[in-house]
mmCIF file of C-alpha atoms and ligand atoms in Angstrom:
data_model
loop_
_atom_site.group_PDB
_atom_site.id
_atom_site.type_symbol
_atom_site.label_atom_id
_atom_site.label_comp_id
_atom_site.label_asym_id
_atom_site.label_seq_id
_atom_site.Cartn_x
_atom_site.Cartn_y
_atom_site.Cartn_z
ATOM 1 C CA MET V 1 -17.017 -22.846 37.364
ATOM 2 C CA ALA V 2 -19.602 -24.949 35.592
ATOM 3 C CA LYS V 3 -22.042 -23.091 33.384
ATOM 4 C CA LYS V 4 -25.490 -23.847 32.095
ATOM 5 C CA LEU V 5 -25.684 -24.710 28.396
ATOM 6 C CA PRO V 6 -28.643 -24.037 26.064
ATOM 7 C CA ILE V 7 -30.730 -27.131 25.298
ATOM 8 C CA ALA V 8 -31.604 -28.114 21.723
ATOM 9 C CA LYS V 9 -35.322 -28.722 21.357
ATOM 10 C CA LEU V 10 -37.437 -31.040 19.227
ATOM 11 C CA GLY V 11 -36.956 -30.044 15.593
ATOM 12 C CA ASN V 12 -33.283 -29.125 15.990
ATOM 13 C CA PRO V 13 -31.395 -31.315 13.477
ATOM 14 C CA VAL V 14 -28.611 -32.002 16.010
ATOM 15 C CA LEU V 15 -31.054 -34.257 17.885
ATOM 16 C CA ARG V 16 -31.350 -36.461 14.789
ATOM 17 C CA GLN V 17 -27.664 -37.018 14.080
ATOM 18 C CA MET V 18 -25.467 -39.994 14.892
ATOM 19 C CA ALA V 19 -23.059 -38.812 17.588
ATOM 20 C CA ALA V 20 -19.330 -39.249 16.996
ATOM 21 C CA LYS V 21 -17.152 -41.390 19.245
ATOM 22 C CA VAL V 22 -15.015 -39.556 21.780
ATOM 23 C CA ASP V 23 -11.289 -40.119 21.277
ATOM 24 C CA PRO V 24 -10.213 -41.689 24.599
ATOM 25 C CA ARG V 25 -7.098 -39.498 24.528
ATOM 26 C CA ASP V 26 -9.328 -36.416 24.789
ATOM 27 C CA ILE V 27 -11.213 -37.548 27.905
ATOM 28 C CA ARG V 28 -8.816 -36.151 30.458
ATOM 29 C CA THR V 29 -8.321 -32.806 28.753
ATOM 30 C CA TYR V 30 -9.385 -29.699 30.624
ATOM 31 C CA GLU V 31 -11.823 -28.855 27.842
ATOM 32 C CA LEU V 32 -13.714 -32.148 27.995
ATOM 33 C CA GLN V 33 -13.720 -32.264 31.797
ATOM 34 C CA GLN V 34 -15.155 -28.738 31.811
ATOM 35 C CA PHE V 35 -17.794 -29.798 29.277
ATOM 36 C CA ILE V 36 -18.807 -32.755 31.493
ATOM 37 C CA ASP V 37 -19.171 -30.395 34.468
ATOM 38 C CA ASP V 38 -21.268 -28.023 32.341
ATOM 39 C CA LEU V 39 -23.464 -30.894 31.174
ATOM 40 C CA ILE V 40 -24.064 -32.039 34.775
ATOM 41 C CA GLU V 41 -24.759 -28.452 35.867
ATOM 42 C CA THR V 42 -27.289 -28.040 33.047
ATOM 43 C CA MET V 43 -29.034 -31.316 33.959
ATOM 44 C CA LEU V 44 -29.250 -30.413 37.656
ATOM 45 C CA ASP V 45 -30.427 -26.886 36.945
ATOM 46 C CA GLU V 46 -33.351 -27.902 34.701
ATOM 47 C CA PRO V 47 -33.866 -30.215 36.682
ATOM 48 C CA GLY V 48 -33.577 -33.535 34.876
ATOM 49 C CA ILE V 49 -32.172 -36.964 35.646
ATOM 50 C CA GLY V 50 -30.201 -37.379 32.441
ATOM 51 C CA LEU V 51 -28.711 -35.348 29.616
ATOM 52 C CA ALA V 52 -26.872 -36.351 26.461
ATOM 53 C CA ALA V 53 -24.233 -34.196 24.745
ATOM 54 C CA PRO V 54 -26.278 -33.843 21.503
ATOM 55 C CA GLN V 55 -28.981 -32.143 23.601
ATOM 56 C CA VAL V 56 -26.591 -29.238 24.130
ATOM 57 C CA SER V 57 -25.704 -29.272 20.410
ATOM 58 C CA ARG V 58 -22.499 -31.265 20.703
ATOM 59 C CA SER V 59 -22.823 -34.473 18.735
ATOM 60 C CA ILE V 60 -20.477 -36.754 20.687
ATOM 61 C CA GLN V 61 -21.076 -40.034 22.532
ATOM 62 C CA LEU V 62 -21.253 -38.709 26.080
ATOM 63 C CA VAL V 63 -24.170 -38.781 28.521
ATOM 64 C CA VAL V 64 -24.620 -37.830 32.166
ATOM 65 C CA MET V 65 -27.308 -38.942 34.582
ATOM 66 C CA GLY V 66 -28.153 -39.110 38.235
ATOM 67 C CA CYS V 67 -31.221 -39.307 40.433
ATOM 68 C CA GLU V 68 -31.761 -39.083 44.174
ATOM 69 C CA GLY V 69 -34.563 -40.803 46.040
ATOM 70 C CA GLU V 70 -36.057 -44.227 46.378
ATOM 71 C CA ASP V 71 -35.751 -45.416 42.780
ATOM 72 C CA GLY V 72 -32.625 -43.267 42.332
ATOM 73 C CA PHE V 73 -29.182 -44.125 41.041
ATOM 74 C CA PRO V 74 -25.682 -42.674 41.344
ATOM 75 C CA GLN V 75 -24.371 -39.805 39.261
ATOM 76 C CA THR V 76 -22.984 -41.499 36.156
ATOM 77 C CA VAL V 77 -20.947 -40.289 33.196
ATOM 78 C CA LEU V 78 -20.890 -42.652 30.204
ATOM 79 C CA ILE V 79 -18.512 -42.113 27.292
ATOM 80 C CA ASN V 80 -18.799 -44.230 24.122
ATOM 81 C CA PRO V 81 -21.377 -46.470 25.849
ATOM 82 C CA LYS V 82 -22.553 -49.793 24.423
ATOM 83 C CA ILE V 83 -25.410 -51.985 25.633
ATOM 84 C CA VAL V 84 -24.058 -55.539 25.485
ATOM 85 C CA PHE V 85 -27.072 -57.309 26.957
ATOM 86 C CA TYR V 86 -30.818 -56.666 27.191
ATOM 87 C CA GLY V 87 -32.907 -58.544 29.783
ATOM 88 C CA PRO V 88 -35.834 -60.535 28.397
ATOM 89 C CA LYS V 89 -38.504 -58.669 30.362
ATOM 90 C CA GLN V 90 -40.105 -55.470 29.023
ATOM 91 C CA VAL V 91 -41.468 -52.710 31.237
ATOM 92 C CA GLU V 92 -43.600 -49.687 30.457
ATOM 93 C CA ASN V 93 -42.696 -46.287 31.956
ATOM 94 C CA TRP V 94 -43.689 -42.681 31.509
ATOM 95 C CA GLU V 95 -40.879 -40.709 29.943
ATOM 96 C CA GLY V 96 -40.233 -37.063 29.300
ATOM 97 C CA CYS V 97 -37.256 -35.271 27.819
ATOM 98 C CA LEU V 98 -35.571 -31.912 28.355
ATOM 99 C CA SER V 99 -35.600 -31.518 24.558
ATOM 100 C CA VAL V 100 -39.357 -32.130 24.340
ATOM 101 C CA ASP V 101 -41.084 -29.440 26.401
ATOM 102 C CA GLY V 102 -44.289 -30.152 28.240
ATOM 103 C CA LEU V 103 -44.984 -33.686 27.013
ATOM 104 C CA ARG V 104 -44.942 -37.128 28.570
ATOM 105 C CA GLY V 105 -45.537 -40.494 26.957
ATOM 106 C CA LYS V 106 -45.361 -44.167 27.784
ATOM 107 C CA VAL V 107 -42.430 -46.149 26.429
ATOM 108 C CA THR V 108 -41.803 -49.883 26.697
ATOM 109 C CA ARG V 109 -38.198 -50.975 27.106
ATOM 110 C CA PRO V 110 -36.187 -53.945 28.427
ATOM 111 C CA SER V 111 -36.072 -53.839 32.250
ATOM 112 C CA VAL V 112 -32.400 -54.802 32.531
ATOM 113 C CA VAL V 113 -29.364 -53.720 30.533
ATOM 114 C CA ARG V 114 -25.677 -54.448 30.788
ATOM 115 C CA VAL V 115 -23.526 -51.515 29.749
ATOM 116 C CA LYS V 116 -19.907 -51.088 28.789
ATOM 117 C CA ALA V 117 -18.505 -47.570 28.642
ATOM 118 C CA LEU V 118 -15.662 -45.330 29.714
ATOM 119 C CA ASP V 119 -16.077 -43.113 32.762
ATOM 120 C CA ARG V 120 -14.960 -39.495 33.038
ATOM 121 C CA ASP V 121 -11.431 -40.608 33.905
ATOM 122 C CA GLY V 122 -11.284 -42.820 30.830
ATOM 123 C CA LYS V 123 -11.543 -46.003 32.882
ATOM 124 C CA SER V 124 -13.567 -48.958 31.582
ATOM 125 C CA MET V 125 -16.941 -49.609 33.184
ATOM 126 C CA ASP V 126 -19.019 -52.759 32.857
ATOM 127 C CA PHE V 127 -22.219 -52.908 34.894
ATOM 128 C CA GLU V 128 -25.827 -54.000 34.952
ATOM 129 C CA ALA V 129 -28.698 -51.589 35.570
ATOM 130 C CA THR V 130 -32.358 -52.144 36.408
ATOM 131 C CA GLY V 131 -35.395 -49.982 37.185
ATOM 132 C CA LEU V 132 -35.261 -46.266 36.486
ATOM 133 C CA TYR V 133 -31.489 -46.483 35.942
ATOM 134 C CA ALA V 134 -32.005 -48.897 33.033
ATOM 135 C CA VAL V 135 -34.730 -46.683 31.547
ATOM 136 C CA CYS V 136 -32.533 -43.607 31.817
ATOM 137 C CA ILE V 137 -29.516 -45.299 30.226
ATOM 138 C CA GLN V 138 -31.577 -46.444 27.249
ATOM 139 C CA HIS V 139 -33.256 -43.060 26.852
ATOM 140 C CA GLU V 140 -29.947 -41.178 26.985
ATOM 141 C CA MET V 141 -28.196 -43.603 24.649
ATOM 142 C CA ASP V 142 -31.032 -43.166 22.155
ATOM 143 C CA HIS V 143 -29.974 -39.502 21.941
ATOM 144 C CA LEU V 144 -26.611 -40.707 20.600
ATOM 145 C CA ILE V 145 -28.299 -42.351 17.615
ATOM 146 C CA GLY V 146 -30.707 -39.510 16.878
ATOM 147 C CA LYS V 147 -33.732 -41.072 18.594
ATOM 148 C CA LEU V 148 -36.211 -39.431 20.951
ATOM 149 C CA PHE V 149 -38.652 -41.130 23.302
ATOM 150 C CA VAL V 150 -41.545 -40.190 21.044
ATOM 151 C CA ASP V 151 -39.991 -42.455 18.363
ATOM 152 C CA ARG V 152 -40.074 -45.344 20.841
ATOM 153 C CA MET V 153 -43.723 -44.951 21.811
ATOM 154 C CA THR V 154 -45.883 -47.786 20.576
ATOM 155 C CA ASP V 155 -49.153 -46.243 21.751
ATOM 156 C CA MET V 156 -49.311 -42.574 20.775
ATOM 157 C CA SER V 157 -52.618 -42.256 22.627
ATOM 158 C CA THR V 158 -50.578 -41.958 25.832
ATOM 159 C CA LEU V 159 -48.901 -38.736 24.635
ATOM 160 C CA THR V 160 -49.897 -36.281 27.340
ATOM 161 C CA GLN V 161 -49.456 -32.560 28.000
ATOM 162 C CA LEU V 162 -47.929 -31.716 31.338
ATOM 163 C CA ASP V 163 -50.957 -30.105 32.980
ATOM 164 C CA GLU V 164 -53.173 -33.035 32.029
ATOM 165 C CA PHE V 165 -50.415 -35.355 33.156
ATOM 166 C CA SER V 166 -50.418 -33.924 36.660
ATOM 167 C CA ARG V 167 -54.207 -34.037 36.676
ATOM 168 C CA TYR V 168 -54.669 -37.632 35.565
ATOM 169 C CA TRP V 169 -51.408 -39.579 35.485
ATOM 170 C CA GLN V 170 -48.970 -38.106 38.006
ATOM 171 C CA LYS V 171 -49.233 -41.053 40.382
ATOM 172 C CA ASP V 172 -47.262 -43.133 37.904
ATOM 173 C CA SER V 173 -43.542 -42.486 37.921
ATOM 174 C CA THR V 174 -42.258 -39.913 35.470
ATOM 175 C CA PRO V 175 -38.600 -39.654 34.677
ATOM 176 C CA VAL V 176 -37.692 -36.444 32.874
ATOM 177 C CA ILE V 177 -34.702 -37.443 30.852
HETATM 178 NI NI1 NI P 1 -34.057 -36.948 26.530
#
């Protein structure tokens, strides 16, 4: 049975560390498979559309994500991910984070990324992502190098508390990752 894990919040040093690579030989162990299930369960329970292992105080290169709906994308597990290509176009999106309670802010990122990673079976993946999927991948991978979305904001005047967000800005999209 998957269990919910406690989430490290802004100020916890684990969110600022460089995450260690996962040894591919460990991927198919019961322990790591259970951890992946727990990570997904925690993300769904919050709810969020992405969660990185350092956010549950385990500093390894593993992220999970998934989002239903119009701009949604399939449930994805990325192990030791690398972005091998960034599209030339930049897009601005509202972002939030399960480790940063009650705040939203606008972040500008490349609109397209090509990613190489291992999946939860240890198989190689190589794919391109756009839209919310691309935003989520970049946000989650930032967690693996100790970065939070607030570090990526270029205009801090968009930093917004949740109640004011719903009052004034909700109509824009708002991934909570
Ligand atoms: Ni986050």
